[in-house]
Amino acid sequence: MSDFEIFGDVDDSGGVDDASFEKFKERVKAAQAQIKALQKGEQKVRKKEEKLVKILLRFVKNHQKKDIMLLIARLLEQNVPAIFILSIVLLGNEDVLSDEEQTLLKAPEQTLETEEMSLAKMDKDELLPVKLKVRIDDWLKNIMSAALENPHKLLQTGIDSEKRIILPLVQLCAFILRDFLTQNSEESNYDDLKNFSQFFLSGMMQKVANNVAKQKKLKEEEESVS
């Protein structure tokens, strides 16, 4: 059975039972252990990943919502790239980063096309204020940029054996969007947010996979010429 099916720590309403929350400390320890494991990797990449994981752990420590805390811990435990998790978390939580830490999220040179995955797919009736639409669409673009930071690892950890987005990612995206709309006094329907998150993340993962395949083909062609 896939993680998509068995993950039950956070239900779709954001509820968390006490037993599940007790597991939280274990998952934070697992995330801290991930930092040590990174020592085997390339030094520059490792140092950046260490900083990103520490930012997420700091956010988890200070955050009040159990559902968000557990999802972040679970995703770190599953080795999803920290920069990708952080890009999702930032909507409405931009103060989690200091000015110095902002540089860690500098987008790579490559980009992904985002037009067909904009908020227009969710807000078809155009009920949201323009300023909120702009912020959400910028958020989606930042998530897609973060996906290219470590695309191979994201494809390995962000989808299950049946090629579906793992549920913790879908839930985190939907919950962060839900909280952002609530902070801005906008009503939302969780099922709509979850469906949009599933649609967006699935489309994004496909674009990442296509980009990886394209880069691999270009490299093979260059090597054959040389």
mmCIF file of C-alpha atoms in Angstrom:
data_model
loop_
_atom_site.group_PDB
_atom_site.id
_atom_site.type_symbol
_atom_site.label_atom_id
_atom_site.label_comp_id
_atom_site.label_asym_id
_atom_site.label_seq_id
_atom_site.Cartn_x
_atom_site.Cartn_y
_atom_site.Cartn_z
ATOM 1 C CA MET A 1 0.000 0.000 0.000
ATOM 2 C CA SER A 2 1.380 3.419 -0.926
ATOM 3 C CA ASP A 3 2.124 6.329 1.423
ATOM 4 C CA PHE A 4 -0.692 8.160 -0.349
ATOM 5 C CA GLU A 5 -3.099 5.608 1.056
ATOM 6 C CA ILE A 6 -1.686 4.906 4.506
ATOM 7 C CA PHE A 7 -0.748 8.409 5.694
ATOM 8 C CA GLY A 8 -3.220 9.181 8.450
ATOM 9 C CA ASP A 9 -1.490 11.597 10.821
ATOM 10 C CA VAL A 10 -3.423 14.593 9.513
ATOM 11 C CA ASP A 11 -6.956 14.310 8.224
ATOM 12 C CA ASP A 12 -8.376 16.532 5.508
ATOM 13 C CA SER A 13 -9.964 18.868 8.033
ATOM 14 C CA GLY A 14 -6.575 19.499 9.613
ATOM 15 C CA GLY A 15 -7.329 17.407 12.680
ATOM 16 C CA VAL A 16 -4.519 15.659 14.541
ATOM 17 C CA ASP A 17 -5.032 13.079 17.276
ATOM 18 C CA ASP A 18 -2.831 13.035 20.375
ATOM 19 C CA ALA A 19 -1.140 9.761 19.482
ATOM 20 C CA SER A 20 -0.082 11.116 16.098
ATOM 21 C CA PHE A 21 1.189 14.307 17.639
ATOM 22 C CA GLU A 22 3.378 12.310 20.015
ATOM 23 C CA LYS A 23 5.171 10.969 16.944
ATOM 24 C CA PHE A 24 6.092 14.527 16.065
ATOM 25 C CA LYS A 25 9.226 14.569 18.235
ATOM 26 C CA GLU A 26 10.451 11.378 16.597
ATOM 27 C CA ARG A 27 10.027 12.932 13.166
ATOM 28 C CA VAL A 28 11.865 16.074 14.166
ATOM 29 C CA LYS A 29 14.709 13.847 15.349
ATOM 30 C CA ALA A 30 14.598 12.095 11.981
ATOM 31 C CA ALA A 31 14.853 15.464 10.240
ATOM 32 C CA GLN A 32 17.816 16.388 12.414
ATOM 33 C CA ALA A 33 19.404 13.072 11.526
ATOM 34 C CA GLN A 34 18.912 14.000 7.880
ATOM 35 C CA ILE A 35 21.299 16.908 8.384
ATOM 36 C CA LYS A 36 24.017 14.512 9.527
ATOM 37 C CA ALA A 37 23.332 12.221 6.586
ATOM 38 C CA LEU A 38 23.909 15.120 4.234
ATOM 39 C CA GLN A 39 27.571 15.104 5.241
ATOM 40 C CA LYS A 40 28.094 12.374 2.667
ATOM 41 C CA GLY A 41 26.979 14.692 -0.136
ATOM 42 C CA GLU A 42 28.716 17.448 -2.051
ATOM 43 C CA GLN A 43 29.832 20.154 0.380
ATOM 44 C CA LYS A 44 28.226 23.241 -1.129
ATOM 45 C CA VAL A 45 24.888 21.513 -1.693
ATOM 46 C CA ARG A 46 25.058 19.930 1.746
ATOM 47 C CA LYS A 47 25.606 23.243 3.530
ATOM 48 C CA LYS A 48 22.651 24.843 1.763
ATOM 49 C CA GLU A 49 20.412 21.870 2.537
ATOM 50 C CA GLU A 50 21.487 21.967 6.174
ATOM 51 C CA LYS A 51 20.486 25.622 6.431
ATOM 52 C CA LEU A 52 17.123 24.977 4.780
ATOM 53 C CA VAL A 53 16.318 22.048 7.058
ATOM 54 C CA LYS A 54 17.215 24.159 10.108
ATOM 55 C CA ILE A 55 14.895 26.930 8.901
ATOM 56 C CA LEU A 56 12.070 24.425 8.579
ATOM 57 C CA LEU A 57 12.752 22.974 12.022
ATOM 58 C CA ARG A 58 12.765 26.488 13.462
ATOM 59 C CA PHE A 59 9.433 27.166 11.760
ATOM 60 C CA VAL A 60 8.011 23.894 13.084
ATOM 61 C CA LYS A 61 9.160 24.738 16.615
ATOM 62 C CA ASN A 62 7.477 28.151 16.547
ATOM 63 C CA HIS A 63 4.332 27.264 14.590
ATOM 64 C CA GLN A 64 1.078 26.784 16.450
ATOM 65 C CA LYS A 65 -0.838 24.532 14.056
ATOM 66 C CA LYS A 66 -0.296 20.824 14.667
ATOM 67 C CA ASP A 67 -1.368 19.842 11.156
ATOM 68 C CA ILE A 68 1.290 21.998 9.492
ATOM 69 C CA MET A 69 3.961 20.923 11.974
ATOM 70 C CA LEU A 70 3.308 17.226 11.425
ATOM 71 C CA LEU A 71 3.216 17.510 7.652
ATOM 72 C CA ILE A 72 6.543 19.321 7.500
ATOM 73 C CA ALA A 73 8.128 16.769 9.810
ATOM 74 C CA ARG A 74 6.725 13.901 7.754
ATOM 75 C CA LEU A 75 8.029 15.366 4.498
ATOM 76 C CA LEU A 76 11.489 15.894 5.980
ATOM 77 C CA GLU A 77 11.380 12.331 7.226
ATOM 78 C CA GLN A 78 10.579 11.180 3.696
ATOM 79 C CA ASN A 79 13.584 13.152 2.432
ATOM 80 C CA VAL A 80 11.605 15.562 0.225
ATOM 81 C CA PRO A 81 13.977 18.447 -0.667
ATOM 82 C CA ALA A 82 13.883 21.076 2.066
ATOM 83 C CA ILE A 83 13.845 23.931 -0.444
ATOM 84 C CA PHE A 84 10.684 22.534 -2.016
ATOM 85 C CA ILE A 85 8.911 22.142 1.339
ATOM 86 C CA LEU A 86 9.947 25.657 2.329
ATOM 87 C CA SER A 87 8.677 27.136 -0.949
ATOM 88 C CA ILE A 88 5.216 25.768 -0.127
ATOM 89 C CA VAL A 89 5.293 26.936 3.490
ATOM 90 C CA LEU A 90 6.241 30.538 2.675
ATOM 91 C CA LEU A 91 2.820 31.764 1.510
ATOM 92 C CA GLY A 92 1.615 33.936 4.387
ATOM 93 C CA ASN A 93 4.697 32.978 6.412
ATOM 94 C CA GLU A 94 7.339 35.049 4.645
ATOM 95 C CA ASP A 95 8.719 36.282 7.972
ATOM 96 C CA VAL A 96 10.145 32.813 8.597
ATOM 97 C CA LEU A 97 13.148 33.923 6.512
ATOM 98 C CA SER A 98 15.614 36.609 7.459
ATOM 99 C CA ASP A 99 16.945 38.934 4.755
ATOM 100 C CA GLU A 100 20.129 36.888 4.639
ATOM 101 C CA GLU A 101 18.225 33.622 4.298
ATOM 102 C CA GLN A 102 16.231 34.959 1.342
ATOM 103 C CA THR A 103 19.270 34.313 -0.847
ATOM 104 C CA LEU A 104 18.903 30.576 -0.230
ATOM 105 C CA LEU A 105 15.767 30.597 -2.348
ATOM 106 C CA LYS A 106 17.372 32.178 -5.378
ATOM 107 C CA ALA A 107 15.737 30.578 -8.413
ATOM 108 C CA PRO A 108 17.837 28.445 -10.779
ATOM 109 C CA GLU A 109 18.458 29.588 -14.319
ATOM 110 C CA GLN A 110 15.947 27.092 -15.724
ATOM 111 C CA THR A 111 12.232 27.842 -15.575
ATOM 112 C CA LEU A 112 8.996 25.953 -16.131
ATOM 113 C CA GLU A 113 5.959 27.213 -18.003
ATOM 114 C CA THR A 114 3.208 28.019 -15.486
ATOM 115 C CA GLU A 115 0.373 29.672 -17.378
ATOM 116 C CA GLU A 116 -1.962 26.664 -17.499
ATOM 117 C CA MET A 117 -1.470 26.014 -13.778
ATOM 118 C CA SER A 118 -2.288 29.483 -12.490
ATOM 119 C CA LEU A 119 -4.933 30.309 -9.893
ATOM 120 C CA ALA A 120 -7.441 30.858 -12.709
ATOM 121 C CA LYS A 121 -8.060 27.113 -12.579
ATOM 122 C CA MET A 122 -9.383 27.434 -9.025
ATOM 123 C CA ASP A 123 -10.895 30.936 -9.031
ATOM 124 C CA LYS A 124 -12.976 30.590 -12.189
ATOM 125 C CA ASP A 125 -15.645 32.924 -10.830
ATOM 126 C CA GLU A 126 -12.998 35.578 -10.104
ATOM 127 C CA LEU A 127 -14.050 36.043 -6.491
ATOM 128 C CA LEU A 128 -10.618 36.756 -5.036
ATOM 129 C CA PRO A 129 -9.125 40.262 -4.926
ATOM 130 C CA VAL A 130 -6.473 40.897 -7.550
ATOM 131 C CA LYS A 131 -3.729 41.469 -4.965
ATOM 132 C CA LEU A 132 -4.316 38.008 -3.481
ATOM 133 C CA LYS A 133 -4.336 36.384 -6.911
ATOM 134 C CA VAL A 134 -0.991 37.980 -7.701
ATOM 135 C CA ARG A 135 0.535 36.743 -4.441
ATOM 136 C CA ILE A 136 -0.779 33.204 -4.939
ATOM 137 C CA ASP A 137 0.372 33.022 -8.551
ATOM 138 C CA ASP A 138 3.828 34.272 -7.510
ATOM 139 C CA TRP A 139 3.822 31.574 -4.839
ATOM 140 C CA LEU A 140 3.049 28.894 -7.429
ATOM 141 C CA LYS A 141 5.872 30.155 -9.640
ATOM 142 C CA ASN A 142 8.289 30.044 -6.708
ATOM 143 C CA ILE A 143 7.275 26.460 -5.946
ATOM 144 C CA MET A 144 7.978 25.490 -9.553
ATOM 145 C CA SER A 145 11.360 27.216 -9.439
ATOM 146 C CA ALA A 146 12.224 25.390 -6.208
ATOM 147 C CA ALA A 147 11.293 22.107 -7.883
ATOM 148 C CA LEU A 148 14.232 22.562 -10.265
ATOM 149 C CA GLU A 149 16.780 22.948 -7.458
ATOM 150 C CA ASN A 150 16.975 19.188 -6.958
ATOM 151 C CA PRO A 151 14.593 17.663 -9.538
ATOM 152 C CA HIS A 152 15.867 14.082 -9.379
ATOM 153 C CA LYS A 153 15.442 13.903 -5.616
ATOM 154 C CA LEU A 154 12.008 15.529 -5.814
ATOM 155 C CA LEU A 155 10.819 13.002 -8.395
ATOM 156 C CA GLN A 156 12.118 10.170 -6.204
ATOM 157 C CA THR A 157 10.468 11.399 -2.989
ATOM 158 C CA GLY A 158 7.458 13.460 -4.059
ATOM 159 C CA ILE A 159 5.553 10.768 -5.935
ATOM 160 C CA ASP A 160 4.645 7.226 -4.934
ATOM 161 C CA SER A 161 5.085 3.937 -6.750
ATOM 162 C CA GLU A 162 1.854 4.550 -8.644
ATOM 163 C CA LYS A 163 3.109 7.919 -9.934
ATOM 164 C CA ARG A 164 0.775 9.915 -7.687
ATOM 165 C CA ILE A 165 1.723 12.911 -5.564
ATOM 166 C CA ILE A 166 2.271 11.795 -1.972
ATOM 167 C CA LEU A 167 -0.583 12.923 0.244
ATOM 168 C CA PRO A 168 1.509 14.991 2.723
ATOM 169 C CA LEU A 169 2.543 17.310 -0.136
ATOM 170 C CA VAL A 170 -1.042 17.745 -1.318
ATOM 171 C CA GLN A 171 -2.251 18.397 2.222
ATOM 172 C CA LEU A 172 0.526 20.856 3.039
ATOM 173 C CA CYS A 173 -0.152 22.848 -0.119
ATOM 174 C CA ALA A 174 -3.907 22.904 0.571
ATOM 175 C CA PHE A 175 -3.543 23.775 4.270
ATOM 176 C CA ILE A 176 -1.083 26.610 3.605
ATOM 177 C CA LEU A 177 -3.418 28.016 0.957
ATOM 178 C CA ARG A 178 -6.377 27.622 3.334
ATOM 179 C CA ASP A 179 -4.576 29.482 6.134
ATOM 180 C CA PHE A 180 -3.474 32.254 3.770
ATOM 181 C CA LEU A 181 -7.044 32.845 2.604
ATOM 182 C CA THR A 182 -8.290 32.801 6.203
ATOM 183 C CA GLN A 183 -5.626 35.349 7.200
ATOM 184 C CA ASN A 184 -6.971 37.593 4.452
ATOM 185 C CA SER A 185 -10.620 37.142 5.469
ATOM 186 C CA GLU A 186 -11.501 35.036 2.444
ATOM 187 C CA GLU A 187 -13.746 31.984 2.637
ATOM 188 C CA SER A 188 -12.532 28.745 1.115
ATOM 189 C CA ASN A 189 -13.700 25.203 0.487
ATOM 190 C CA TYR A 190 -11.122 22.618 1.492
ATOM 191 C CA ASP A 191 -12.137 20.112 -1.180
ATOM 192 C CA ASP A 192 -11.580 22.781 -3.831
ATOM 193 C CA LEU A 193 -8.186 23.668 -2.350
ATOM 194 C CA LYS A 194 -7.165 20.017 -2.174
ATOM 195 C CA ASN A 195 -8.251 19.352 -5.756
ATOM 196 C CA PHE A 196 -6.392 22.419 -6.966
ATOM 197 C CA SER A 197 -3.265 21.410 -5.017
ATOM 198 C CA GLN A 198 -3.428 17.922 -6.521
ATOM 199 C CA PHE A 199 -3.898 19.389 -10.006
ATOM 200 C CA PHE A 200 -1.055 21.882 -9.600
ATOM 201 C CA LEU A 201 1.460 19.498 -8.056
ATOM 202 C CA SER A 202 0.703 16.716 -10.547
ATOM 203 C CA GLY A 203 1.163 19.063 -13.490
ATOM 204 C CA MET A 204 4.318 20.499 -11.980
ATOM 205 C CA MET A 205 5.840 17.050 -11.392
ATOM 206 C CA GLN A 206 5.157 16.112 -15.000
ATOM 207 C CA LYS A 207 6.902 19.265 -16.178
ATOM 208 C CA VAL A 208 9.857 18.513 -13.909
ATOM 209 C CA ALA A 209 10.070 14.981 -15.305
ATOM 210 C CA ASN A 210 9.929 16.316 -18.865
ATOM 211 C CA ASN A 211 12.639 18.857 -18.057
ATOM 212 C CA VAL A 212 14.904 16.162 -16.587
ATOM 213 C CA ALA A 213 14.408 13.991 -19.679
ATOM 214 C CA LYS A 214 15.147 16.935 -21.952
ATOM 215 C CA GLN A 215 18.345 17.817 -20.102
ATOM 216 C CA LYS A 216 19.462 14.195 -20.197
ATOM 217 C CA LYS A 217 18.885 14.018 -23.963
ATOM 218 C CA LEU A 218 20.819 17.248 -24.552
ATOM 219 C CA LYS A 219 23.725 15.943 -22.480
ATOM 220 C CA GLU A 220 23.775 12.673 -24.404
ATOM 221 C CA GLU A 221 23.760 14.554 -27.718
ATOM 222 C CA GLU A 222 26.633 16.775 -26.586
ATOM 223 C CA GLU A 223 28.651 13.765 -25.472
ATOM 224 C CA SER A 224 28.046 11.960 -28.769
ATOM 225 C CA VAL A 225 29.318 14.973 -30.726
ATOM 226 C CA SER A 226 32.429 15.354 -28.585
#
